[in-house]
PDB file of C-alpha atoms in Angstrom:
ATOM      1  CA  MET Z   1     -23.423  78.702  55.884  1.00  0.00           C
ATOM      2  CA  THR Z   2     -25.240  81.102  58.162  1.00  0.00           C
ATOM      3  CA  LEU Z   3     -28.018  80.725  60.724  1.00  0.00           C
ATOM      4  CA  LEU Z   4     -30.440  81.935  58.040  1.00  0.00           C
ATOM      5  CA  PHE Z   5     -29.430  78.988  55.844  1.00  0.00           C
ATOM      6  CA  TRP Z   6     -30.335  76.483  58.566  1.00  0.00           C
ATOM      7  CA  ILE Z   7     -33.625  78.231  59.359  1.00  0.00           C
ATOM      8  CA  LEU Z   8     -34.635  78.113  55.701  1.00  0.00           C
ATOM      9  CA  LYS Z   9     -33.479  74.507  55.333  1.00  0.00           C
ATOM     10  CA  THR Z  10     -35.539  73.418  58.341  1.00  0.00           C
ATOM     11  CA  LEU Z  11     -38.625  75.300  57.133  1.00  0.00           C
ATOM     12  CA  ALA Z  12     -38.323  73.865  53.612  1.00  0.00           C
ATOM     13  CA  VAL Z  13     -38.012  70.244  54.739  1.00  0.00           C
ATOM     14  CA  THR Z  14     -40.779  70.637  57.316  1.00  0.00           C
ATOM     15  CA  LEU Z  15     -43.069  72.030  54.636  1.00  0.00           C
ATOM     16  CA  GLY Z  16     -42.068  69.119  52.408  1.00  0.00           C
ATOM     17  CA  GLU Z  17     -43.276  66.736  55.117  1.00  0.00           C
ATOM     18  CA  THR Z  18     -46.627  68.452  55.686  1.00  0.00           C
ATOM     19  CA  ALA Z  19     -47.292  69.093  51.976  1.00  0.00           C
ATOM     20  CA  GLY Z  20     -46.538  65.469  51.175  1.00  0.00           C
ATOM     21  CA  ASP Z  21     -48.941  64.299  53.878  1.00  0.00           C
ATOM     22  CA  LEU Z  22     -51.557  66.812  52.685  1.00  0.00           C
ATOM     23  CA  LEU Z  23     -51.600  65.437  49.156  1.00  0.00           C
ATOM     24  CA  GLY Z  24     -50.738  61.816  49.828  1.00  0.00           C
ATOM     25  CA  ILE Z  25     -52.793  61.108  52.969  1.00  0.00           C
ATOM     26  CA  THR Z  26     -55.311  63.893  53.667  1.00  0.00           C
ATOM     27  CA  LEU Z  27     -56.449  64.209  50.034  1.00  0.00           C
ATOM     28  CA  LYS Z  28     -55.929  60.438  49.539  1.00  0.00           C
ATOM     29  CA  VAL Z  29     -54.005  60.831  46.291  1.00  0.00           C
ATOM     30  CA  GLY Z  30     -51.682  58.030  47.362  1.00  0.00           C
ATOM     31  CA  TYR Z  31     -47.917  57.851  47.750  1.00  0.00           C
ATOM     32  CA  VAL Z  32     -47.143  56.793  44.161  1.00  0.00           C
ATOM     33  CA  ALA Z  33     -49.208  59.461  42.403  1.00  0.00           C
ATOM     34  CA  THR Z  34     -48.030  62.135  44.827  1.00  0.00           C
ATOM     35  CA  ALA Z  35     -44.413  61.076  44.371  1.00  0.00           C
ATOM     36  CA  LEU Z  36     -44.762  61.326  40.572  1.00  0.00           C
ATOM     37  CA  VAL Z  37     -46.257  64.829  40.807  1.00  0.00           C
ATOM     38  CA  PHE Z  38     -43.500  65.996  43.155  1.00  0.00           C
ATOM     39  CA  LEU Z  39     -40.811  64.274  41.055  1.00  0.00           C
ATOM     40  CA  VAL Z  40     -41.830  66.191  37.936  1.00  0.00           C
ATOM     41  CA  PHE Z  41     -41.827  69.409  39.953  1.00  0.00           C
ATOM     42  CA  PHE Z  42     -38.390  68.621  41.360  1.00  0.00           C
ATOM     43  CA  LEU Z  43     -36.858  67.768  37.971  1.00  0.00           C
ATOM     44  CA  VAL Z  44     -38.088  71.044  36.469  1.00  0.00           C
ATOM     45  CA  VAL Z  45     -36.784  73.273  39.248  1.00  0.00           C
ATOM     46  CA  VAL Z  46     -33.462  71.426  39.697  1.00  0.00           C
ATOM     47  CA  ALA Z  47     -32.776  71.737  35.948  1.00  0.00           C
ATOM     48  CA  ALA Z  48     -33.349  75.484  36.241  1.00  0.00           C
ATOM     49  CA  GLN Z  49     -31.099  75.629  39.308  1.00  0.00           C
ATOM     50  CA  VAL Z  50     -28.209  73.803  37.620  1.00  0.00           C
ATOM     51  CA  LYS Z  51     -28.455  76.130  34.612  1.00  0.00           C
ATOM     52  CA  ALA Z  52     -28.539  79.261  36.791  1.00  0.00           C
ATOM     53  CA  LYS Z  53     -25.373  81.362  36.623  1.00  0.00           C
ATOM     54  CA  ARG Z  54     -25.648  82.756  40.128  1.00  0.00           C
ATOM     55  CA  PHE Z  55     -27.273  82.068  43.469  1.00  0.00           C
ATOM     56  CA  ARG Z  56     -30.999  82.868  43.365  1.00  0.00           C
ATOM     57  CA  PRO Z  57     -32.546  82.252  46.810  1.00  0.00           C
ATOM     58  CA  ALA Z  58     -36.125  81.664  45.636  1.00  0.00           C
ATOM     59  CA  LEU Z  59     -35.028  79.063  43.089  1.00  0.00           C
ATOM     60  CA  PHE Z  60     -32.546  77.393  45.438  1.00  0.00           C
ATOM     61  CA  TRP Z  61     -35.057  76.909  48.260  1.00  0.00           C
ATOM     62  CA  THR Z  62     -37.723  75.762  45.823  1.00  0.00           C
ATOM     63  CA  VAL Z  63     -35.378  72.941  44.811  1.00  0.00           C
ATOM     64  CA  VAL Z  64     -34.699  72.054  48.461  1.00  0.00           C
ATOM     65  CA  LEU Z  65     -38.464  71.986  49.025  1.00  0.00           C
ATOM     66  CA  GLY Z  66     -38.804  69.716  45.981  1.00  0.00           C
ATOM     67  CA  THR Z  67     -36.236  67.249  47.344  1.00  0.00           C
ATOM     68  CA  SER Z  68     -38.091  67.154  50.645  1.00  0.00           C
ATOM     69  CA  MET Z  69     -41.495  66.541  49.046  1.00  0.00           C
ATOM     70  CA  VAL Z  70     -40.174  63.788  46.768  1.00  0.00           C
ATOM     71  CA  GLY Z  71     -38.157  62.296  49.623  1.00  0.00           C
ATOM     72  CA  THR Z  72     -41.209  62.185  51.878  1.00  0.00           C
ATOM     73  CA  GLU Z  73     -43.241  60.234  49.334  1.00  0.00           C
ATOM     74  CA  ILE Z  74     -40.424  57.841  48.386  1.00  0.00           C
ATOM     75  CA  SER Z  75     -39.796  57.124  52.053  1.00  0.00           C
ATOM     76  CA  ASP Z  76     -43.478  56.655  52.902  1.00  0.00           C
ATOM     77  CA  PHE Z  77     -44.090  54.381  49.923  1.00  0.00           C
ATOM     78  CA  SER Z  78     -41.066  52.168  50.561  1.00  0.00           C
ATOM     79  CA  ASN Z  79     -41.568  52.025  54.327  1.00  0.00           C
ATOM     80  CA  ARG Z  80     -45.352  51.754  54.528  1.00  0.00           C
ATOM     81  CA  GLY Z  81     -46.363  50.297  51.188  1.00  0.00           C
ATOM     82  CA  PHE Z  82     -48.878  51.260  48.521  1.00  0.00           C
ATOM     83  CA  GLY Z  83     -51.880  53.426  49.410  1.00  0.00           C
ATOM     84  CA  HIS Z  84     -52.620  56.489  51.468  1.00  0.00           C
ATOM     85  CA  GLY Z  85     -52.848  55.109  54.985  1.00  0.00           C
ATOM     86  CA  SER Z  86     -50.202  54.423  57.609  1.00  0.00           C
ATOM     87  CA  ALA Z  87     -50.339  50.608  57.553  1.00  0.00           C
ATOM     88  CA  GLN Z  88     -46.955  48.901  57.715  1.00  0.00           C
ATOM     89  CA  ASN Z  89     -47.113  47.114  54.340  1.00  0.00           C
ATOM     90  CA  GLY Z  90     -43.667  48.187  53.206  1.00  0.00           C
ATOM     91  CA  ILE Z  91     -40.135  47.369  54.305  1.00  0.00           C
ATOM     92  CA  GLY Z  92     -40.461  49.306  57.567  1.00  0.00           C
ATOM     93  CA  TYR Z  93     -38.772  52.444  58.856  1.00  0.00           C
ATOM     94  CA  ALA Z  94     -35.596  50.762  60.092  1.00  0.00           C
ATOM     95  CA  TRP Z  95     -34.817  48.953  56.849  1.00  0.00           C
ATOM     96  CA  GLY Z  96     -35.703  52.077  54.892  1.00  0.00           C
ATOM     97  CA  ALA Z  97     -33.146  54.068  56.881  1.00  0.00           C
ATOM     98  CA  VAL Z  98     -30.491  51.368  56.430  1.00  0.00           C
ATOM     99  CA  ILE Z  99     -30.970  51.166  52.659  1.00  0.00           C
ATOM    100  CA  LEU Z 100     -30.966  54.945  52.228  1.00  0.00           C
ATOM    101  CA  THR Z 101     -27.841  55.281  54.376  1.00  0.00           C
ATOM    102  CA  ALA Z 102     -26.105  52.813  52.058  1.00  0.00           C
ATOM    103  CA  LEU Z 103     -27.275  54.746  48.980  1.00  0.00           C
ATOM    104  CA  LEU Z 104     -26.000  58.013  50.448  1.00  0.00           C
ATOM    105  CA  ALA Z 105     -22.626  56.401  51.180  1.00  0.00           C
ATOM    106  CA  ILE Z 106     -22.437  55.257  47.546  1.00  0.00           C
ATOM    107  CA  VAL Z 107     -23.176  58.781  46.330  1.00  0.00           C
ATOM    108  CA  PHE Z 108     -20.386  60.199  48.508  1.00  0.00           C
ATOM    109  CA  LEU Z 109     -18.005  57.522  47.219  1.00  0.00           C
ATOM    110  CA  VAL Z 110     -18.822  58.408  43.604  1.00  0.00           C
ATOM    111  CA  TRP Z 111     -18.506  62.085  44.513  1.00  0.00           C
ATOM    112  CA  TRP Z 112     -15.032  61.467  45.946  1.00  0.00           C
ATOM    113  CA  ARG Z 113     -13.893  59.507  42.884  1.00  0.00           C
ATOM    114  CA  THR Z 114     -14.928  62.317  40.528  1.00  0.00           C
ATOM    115  CA  GLY Z 115     -12.521  64.710  42.232  1.00  0.00           C
ATOM    116  CA  GLN Z 116     -15.269  67.251  42.952  1.00  0.00           C
ATOM    117  CA  THR Z 117     -14.965  69.283  46.138  1.00  0.00           C
ATOM    118  CA  TYR Z 118     -17.020  68.240  49.167  1.00  0.00           C
ATOM    119  CA  ASP Z 119     -17.061  71.873  50.321  1.00  0.00           C
ATOM    120  CA  VAL Z 120     -20.637  72.830  49.478  1.00  0.00           C
ATOM    121  CA  GLU Z 121     -19.828  76.537  49.632  1.00  0.00           C
ATOM    122  CA  ASN Z 122     -17.302  76.168  46.816  1.00  0.00           C
ATOM    123  CA  ILE Z 123     -19.076  73.927  44.328  1.00  0.00           C
ATOM    124  CA  ALA Z 124     -18.489  75.631  40.990  1.00  0.00           C
ATOM    125  CA  SER Z 125     -18.846  72.857  38.382  1.00  0.00           C
ATOM    126  CA  ARG Z 126     -22.000  71.359  36.890  1.00  0.00           C
ATOM    127  CA  LYS Z 127     -20.973  67.809  37.789  1.00  0.00           C
ATOM    128  CA  GLY Z 128     -20.358  68.874  41.387  1.00  0.00           C
ATOM    129  CA  GLU Z 129     -23.734  70.570  41.617  1.00  0.00           C
ATOM    130  CA  ILE Z 130     -25.576  67.543  40.202  1.00  0.00           C
ATOM    131  CA  LEU Z 131     -23.884  65.303  42.773  1.00  0.00           C
ATOM    132  CA  TYR Z 132     -24.797  67.852  45.445  1.00  0.00           C
ATOM    133  CA  TRP Z 133     -28.496  67.700  44.581  1.00  0.00           C
ATOM    134  CA  ILE Z 134     -28.514  63.908  44.375  1.00  0.00           C
ATOM    135  CA  ALA Z 135     -26.976  63.794  47.852  1.00  0.00           C
ATOM    136  CA  ILE Z 136     -29.579  66.272  49.126  1.00  0.00           C
ATOM    137  CA  LEU Z 137     -32.448  64.244  47.645  1.00  0.00           C
ATOM    138  CA  ILE Z 138     -31.225  61.022  49.266  1.00  0.00           C
ATOM    139  CA  SER Z 139     -30.373  62.724  52.568  1.00  0.00           C
ATOM    140  CA  ASN Z 140     -33.851  64.227  52.798  1.00  0.00           C
ATOM    141  CA  THR Z 141     -35.401  60.832  52.015  1.00  0.00           C
ATOM    142  CA  LEU Z 142     -33.159  59.264  54.657  1.00  0.00           C
ATOM    143  CA  GLY Z 143     -34.185  61.964  57.101  1.00  0.00           C
ATOM    144  CA  THR Z 144     -37.843  61.062  56.604  1.00  0.00           C
ATOM    145  CA  SER Z 145     -37.233  57.357  57.292  1.00  0.00           C
ATOM    146  CA  SER Z 146     -34.995  57.959  60.292  1.00  0.00           C
ATOM    147  CA  GLY Z 147     -37.402  60.500  61.756  1.00  0.00           C
ATOM    148  CA  ASP Z 148     -40.350  58.115  61.358  1.00  0.00           C
ATOM    149  CA  TRP Z 149     -38.298  55.317  62.904  1.00  0.00           C
ATOM    150  CA  LEU Z 150     -37.368  57.477  65.882  1.00  0.00           C
ATOM    151  CA  ALA Z 151     -40.903  58.737  66.447  1.00  0.00           C
ATOM    152  CA  ASN Z 152     -42.747  55.463  65.867  1.00  0.00           C
ATOM    153  CA  ASP Z 153     -40.543  52.412  66.383  1.00  0.00           C
ATOM    154  CA  THR Z 154     -38.835  53.670  69.532  1.00  0.00           C
ATOM    155  CA  GLY Z 155     -42.056  54.854  71.137  1.00  0.00           C
ATOM    156  CA  LEU Z 156     -40.796  58.415  71.620  1.00  0.00           C
ATOM    157  CA  GLY Z 157     -43.613  60.046  69.696  1.00  0.00           C
ATOM    158  CA  PHE Z 158     -43.366  63.117  67.493  1.00  0.00           C
ATOM    159  CA  ARG Z 159     -42.734  65.721  70.175  1.00  0.00           C
ATOM    160  CA  ASN Z 160     -40.079  63.775  72.076  1.00  0.00           C
ATOM    161  CA  ALA Z 161     -38.381  62.802  68.810  1.00  0.00           C
ATOM    162  CA  PHE Z 162     -38.211  66.503  67.965  1.00  0.00           C
ATOM    163  CA  PHE Z 163     -36.464  67.245  71.267  1.00  0.00           C
ATOM    164  CA  VAL Z 164     -34.014  64.341  70.833  1.00  0.00           C
ATOM    165  CA  ILE Z 165     -33.019  65.476  67.333  1.00  0.00           C
ATOM    166  CA  SER Z 166     -32.736  69.077  68.535  1.00  0.00           C
ATOM    167  CA  GLY Z 167     -30.306  67.885  71.192  1.00  0.00           C
ATOM    168  CA  MET Z 168     -28.248  66.085  68.549  1.00  0.00           C
ATOM    169  CA  MET Z 169     -28.151  69.275  66.481  1.00  0.00           C
ATOM    170  CA  LEU Z 170     -26.875  71.211  69.490  1.00  0.00           C
ATOM    171  CA  LEU Z 171     -24.106  68.641  69.944  1.00  0.00           C
ATOM    172  CA  ILE Z 172     -23.065  69.182  66.313  1.00  0.00           C
ATOM    173  CA  VAL Z 173     -22.971  72.945  66.865  1.00  0.00           C
ATOM    174  CA  ALA Z 174     -20.808  72.424  69.944  1.00  0.00           C
ATOM    175  CA  ALA Z 175     -18.509  70.098  67.988  1.00  0.00           C
ATOM    176  CA  HIS Z 176     -18.159  72.747  65.296  1.00  0.00           C
ATOM    177  CA  TYR Z 177     -16.938  75.392  67.734  1.00  0.00           C
ATOM    178  CA  LEU Z 178     -15.142  73.260  70.317  1.00  0.00           C
ATOM    179  CA  THR Z 179     -13.486  70.455  68.355  1.00  0.00           C
ATOM    180  CA  ASP Z 180     -11.377  69.935  65.235  1.00  0.00           C
ATOM    181  CA  ILE Z 181     -13.847  67.545  63.591  1.00  0.00           C
ATOM    182  CA  ASN Z 182     -13.963  68.102  59.828  1.00  0.00           C
ATOM    183  CA  THR Z 183     -16.557  70.788  59.100  1.00  0.00           C
ATOM    184  CA  THR Z 184     -17.743  69.033  55.935  1.00  0.00           C
ATOM    185  CA  VAL Z 185     -18.602  65.932  57.984  1.00  0.00           C
ATOM    186  CA  LEU Z 186     -20.444  68.072  60.527  1.00  0.00           C
ATOM    187  CA  PHE Z 187     -22.306  69.885  57.750  1.00  0.00           C
ATOM    188  CA  TRP Z 188     -23.688  66.704  56.220  1.00  0.00           C
ATOM    189  CA  LEU Z 189     -24.614  65.262  59.620  1.00  0.00           C
ATOM    190  CA  ALA Z 190     -26.529  68.440  60.419  1.00  0.00           C
ATOM    191  CA  PHE Z 191     -28.022  68.544  56.935  1.00  0.00           C
ATOM    192  CA  ILE Z 192     -29.383  65.006  57.283  1.00  0.00           C
ATOM    193  CA  LEU Z 193     -30.709  65.658  60.784  1.00  0.00           C
ATOM    194  CA  THR Z 194     -32.691  68.739  59.738  1.00  0.00           C
ATOM    195  CA  ARG Z 195     -34.970  66.410  57.758  1.00  0.00           C
ATOM    196  CA  PRO Z 196     -36.109  64.220  60.700  1.00  0.00           C
ATOM    197  CA  LEU Z 197     -36.176  67.413  62.769  1.00  0.00           C
ATOM    198  CA  GLY Z 198     -38.570  68.869  60.216  1.00  0.00           C
ATOM    199  CA  ALA Z 199     -40.541  65.625  59.994  1.00  0.00           C
ATOM    200  CA  ALA Z 200     -40.984  65.445  63.761  1.00  0.00           C
ATOM    201  CA  GLY Z 201     -41.734  69.159  63.935  1.00  0.00           C
ATOM    202  CA  GLY Z 202     -44.228  68.970  61.086  1.00  0.00           C
ATOM    203  CA  ASP Z 203     -46.008  65.990  62.615  1.00  0.00           C
ATOM    204  CA  SER Z 204     -46.092  67.822  65.946  1.00  0.00           C
ATOM    205  CA  LEU Z 205     -47.995  70.641  64.224  1.00  0.00           C
ATOM    206  CA  THR Z 206     -50.362  68.591  62.094  1.00  0.00           C
ATOM    207  CA  LYS Z 207     -51.190  65.428  64.044  1.00  0.00           C
ATOM    208  CA  PRO Z 208     -54.208  65.418  66.410  1.00  0.00           C
ATOM    209  CA  ALA Z 209     -53.705  65.954  70.113  1.00  0.00           C
ATOM    210  CA  ASP Z 210     -54.366  62.295  70.987  1.00  0.00           C
ATOM    211  CA  GLU Z 211     -51.345  61.391  68.825  1.00  0.00           C
ATOM    212  CA  GLY Z 212     -49.076  63.950  70.454  1.00  0.00           C
ATOM    213  CA  GLY Z 213     -49.595  66.786  67.956  1.00  0.00           C
ATOM    214  CA  LEU Z 214     -51.118  70.255  68.079  1.00  0.00           C
ATOM    215  CA  GLY Z 215     -53.982  69.396  65.745  1.00  0.00           C
ATOM    216  CA  TRP Z 216     -53.367  72.061  63.088  1.00  0.00           C
ATOM    217  CA  GLY Z 217     -53.942  69.593  60.278  1.00  0.00           C
ATOM    218  CA  THR Z 218     -51.845  69.221  57.133  1.00  0.00           C
ATOM    219  CA  LEU Z 219     -53.521  72.182  55.420  1.00  0.00           C
ATOM    220  CA  GLY Z 220     -53.121  74.612  58.310  1.00  0.00           C
ATOM    221  CA  GLY Z 221     -49.587  73.469  59.093  1.00  0.00           C
ATOM    222  CA  SER Z 222     -48.528  73.692  55.437  1.00  0.00           C
ATOM    223  CA  ALA Z 223     -50.005  77.178  55.057  1.00  0.00           C
ATOM    224  CA  ALA Z 224     -48.178  78.484  58.128  1.00  0.00           C
ATOM    225  CA  LEU Z 225     -44.853  76.946  57.061  1.00  0.00           C
ATOM    226  CA  PHE Z 226     -45.242  78.226  53.496  1.00  0.00           C
ATOM    227  CA  ALA Z 227     -45.777  81.768  54.768  1.00  0.00           C
ATOM    228  CA  LEU Z 228     -42.679  81.560  56.977  1.00  0.00           C
ATOM    229  CA  LEU Z 229     -40.592  80.125  54.126  1.00  0.00           C
ATOM    230  CA  ILE Z 230     -41.620  82.949  51.802  1.00  0.00           C
ATOM    231  CA  GLY Z 231     -40.890  85.561  54.456  1.00  0.00           C
ATOM    232  CA  PHE Z 232     -37.370  84.320  55.221  1.00  0.00           C
ATOM    233  CA  THR Z 233     -36.606  83.807  51.515  1.00  0.00           C
ATOM    234  CA  VAL Z 234     -37.566  87.411  50.750  1.00  0.00           C
ATOM    235  CA  TYR Z 235     -35.321  88.492  53.615  1.00  0.00           C
ATOM    236  CA  GLN Z 236     -32.415  86.526  52.119  1.00  0.00           C
ATOM    237  CA  ILE Z 237     -33.029  88.023  48.671  1.00  0.00           C
ATOM    238  CA  VAL Z 238     -32.791  91.499  50.189  1.00  0.00           C
ATOM    239  CA  GLN Z 239     -29.615  90.578  52.081  1.00  0.00           C
ATOM    240  CA  VAL Z 240     -27.939  89.153  48.973  1.00  0.00           C
ATOM    241  CA  ARG Z 241     -28.739  92.296  46.998  1.00  0.00           C
ATOM    242  CA  ARG Z 242     -27.383  94.510  49.760  1.00  0.00           C
ATOM    243  CA  HIS Z 243     -24.280  92.396  50.327  1.00  0.00           C
ATOM    244  CA  PRO Z 244     -23.335  90.542  47.110  1.00  0.00           C
ATOM    245  CA  LEU Z 245     -21.569  87.264  47.761  1.00  0.00           C
ATOM    246  CA  ALA Z 246     -18.003  86.646  46.637  1.00  0.00           C
ATOM    247  CA  PRO Z 247     -17.386  84.715  43.414  1.00  0.00           C
ATOM    248  CA  LEU Z 248     -16.565  81.032  43.684  1.00  0.00           C
ATOM    249  CA  PRO Z 249     -12.984  79.826  43.212  1.00  0.00           C
ATOM    250  CA  TYR Z 250     -12.154  78.317  39.841  1.00  0.00           C
ATOM    251  CA  PRO Z 251     -13.134  74.602  40.015  1.00  0.00           C
ATOM    252  CA  ILE Z 252     -10.099  72.358  40.416  1.00  0.00           C
ATOM    253  CA  SER Z 253     -10.094  68.544  40.554  1.00  0.00           C
ATOM    254  CA  ARG Z 254      -9.322  67.456  44.096  1.00  0.00           C
ATOM    255  CA  LEU Z 255      -7.555  64.346  42.784  1.00  0.00           C
ATOM    256  CA  THR Z 256      -5.564  65.672  39.808  1.00  0.00           C
ATOM    257  CA  GLY Z 257      -5.248  69.378  40.579  1.00  0.00           C
ATOM    258  CA  GLN Z 258      -6.397  70.164  37.024  1.00  0.00           C
ATOM    259  CA  PRO Z 259      -8.972  72.863  36.152  1.00  0.00           C
ATOM    260  CA  GLN Z 260     -12.581  71.743  35.621  1.00  0.00           C
ATOM    261  CA  GLN Z 261     -15.345  73.245  33.537  1.00  0.00           C
ATOM    262  CA  PRO Z 262     -17.009  76.004  35.588  1.00  0.00           C
ATOM    263  CA  ASN Z 263     -20.787  76.131  35.913  1.00  0.00           C
ATOM    264  CA  GLY Z 264     -21.052  79.906  36.212  1.00  0.00           C
ATOM    265  CA  ALA Z 265     -20.324  82.961  34.126  1.00  0.00           C
ATOM    266  CA  VAL Z 266     -17.887  84.436  36.633  1.00  0.00           C
ATOM    267  CA  VAL Z 267     -15.143  82.594  38.493  1.00  0.00           C
ATOM    268  CA  GLU Z 268     -12.198  83.576  40.615  1.00  0.00           C
ATOM    269  CA  ALA Z 269      -8.842  83.015  38.928  1.00  0.00           C
ATOM    270  CA  GLY Z 270      -7.136  81.814  42.094  1.00  0.00           C
ATOM    271  CA  GLU Z 271      -3.603  80.569  42.538  1.00  0.00           C
ATOM    272  CA  HIS Z 272      -4.282  77.310  40.668  1.00  0.00           C
ATOM    273  CA  GLN Z 273      -5.256  78.918  37.364  1.00  0.00           C
ATOM    274  CA  SER Z 274      -2.723  78.529  34.584  1.00  0.00           C
ATOM    275  CA  PRO Z 275      -2.232  81.066  31.775  1.00  0.00           C
ATOM    276  CA  ALA Z 276      -4.190  78.926  29.317  1.00  0.00           C
ATOM    277  CA  THR Z 277      -7.190  78.009  31.448  1.00  0.00           C
ATOM    278  CA  PRO Z 278     -10.711  78.165  29.982  1.00  0.00           C
ATOM    279  CA  SER Z 279     -11.485  81.394  31.858  1.00  0.00           C
ATOM    280  CA  GLU Z 280      -9.187  83.385  29.616  1.00  0.00           C
ATOM    281  CA  GLU Z 281     -10.237  81.563  26.459  1.00  0.00           C
ATOM    282  CA  SER Z 282     -13.942  82.090  27.091  1.00  0.00           C
ATOM    283  CA  GLY Z 283     -13.690  85.619  28.461  1.00  0.00           C
ATOM    284  CA  LEU Z 284     -14.884  84.817  31.966  1.00  0.00           C
ATOM    285  CA  GLN Z 285     -14.795  87.815  34.255  1.00  0.00           C
ATOM    286  CA  ARG Z 286     -12.310  88.414  37.050  1.00  0.00           C
ATOM    287  CA  PRO Z 287     -12.944  88.473  40.802  1.00  0.00           C
ATOM    288  CA  SER Z 288     -13.399  92.226  40.756  1.00  0.00           C
ATOM    289  CA  ASP Z 289     -16.724  91.644  38.994  1.00  0.00           C
ATOM    290  CA  ALA Z 290     -18.153  89.898  42.068  1.00  0.00           C
ATOM    291  CA  GLU Z 291     -21.604  91.374  41.765  1.00  0.00           C
ATOM    292  CA  GLY Z 292     -22.344  89.573  38.524  1.00  0.00           C
ATOM    293  CA  GLY Z 293     -20.903  86.251  39.569  1.00  0.00           C
ATOM    294  CA  ARG Z 294     -22.210  82.862  40.516  1.00  0.00           C
ATOM    295  CA  GLU Z 295     -22.648  83.156  44.264  1.00  0.00           C
ATOM    296  CA  ARG Z 296     -22.349  80.772  47.159  1.00  0.00           C
ATOM    297  CA  HIS Z 297     -25.235  78.559  48.286  1.00  0.00           C
ATOM    298  CA  SER Z 298     -25.408  80.122  51.733  1.00  0.00           C
TER     299      SER Z 298
END
């Protein structure tokens, strides 16, 4: 997980916020119809991502964008109610955040019971990747609700909420370098916080000045964010081609220690692989063939 990863993640979720508002509110399509459109888009791209045999930056960040767009609409519909306005006809931001936090905890519990690794850089099985994307979808939806709660219910406003969340992100960075807190825990905390950071940042760009924004509008803000996302994605594509990522370790159940079915064409044998593992039976390549392998999501 590099700085580039976090820049792209923040851009993708911020664009998801502004694009959702563009279609759902500005164009008055409504939360339900917009959510259905984005859900179809997300299902198509995530299916392609799960089937992919290696890390493809454009596809990966398209899926992250899809989770953010769907999450924005699900959050807005449940928190605000049916329609395209901002009236509080739903369950409210606070309850939305509480419910989504509970759902995310359930996903992590199921994830733990499956024996899949929590280390997102070493997910190498299809089941692990599906759980990963479910967690991302819920975390981005949670980020929308928590960001709206912070900006609206506390009275901070979009700009101040952005600064508060930025401060929390800096504390996580400090904890990463200065403490022994589990890095997986820190990753997911930061991952969740990038969504309200993006929501607050996106609203700061698009909302009118009398509401604490810069007045770019959802169209202008979305266009600028889309251009930045494309630019940084192209940069990552070039970097991956110049410096191919290492192959993933052979997937092993965290609970049983037994090999699992890999989701890529190339895996690393590793010290846990037995002589009769599926890699030898199916002709999977060895670590020396790193350039053709399924690469890390970073």
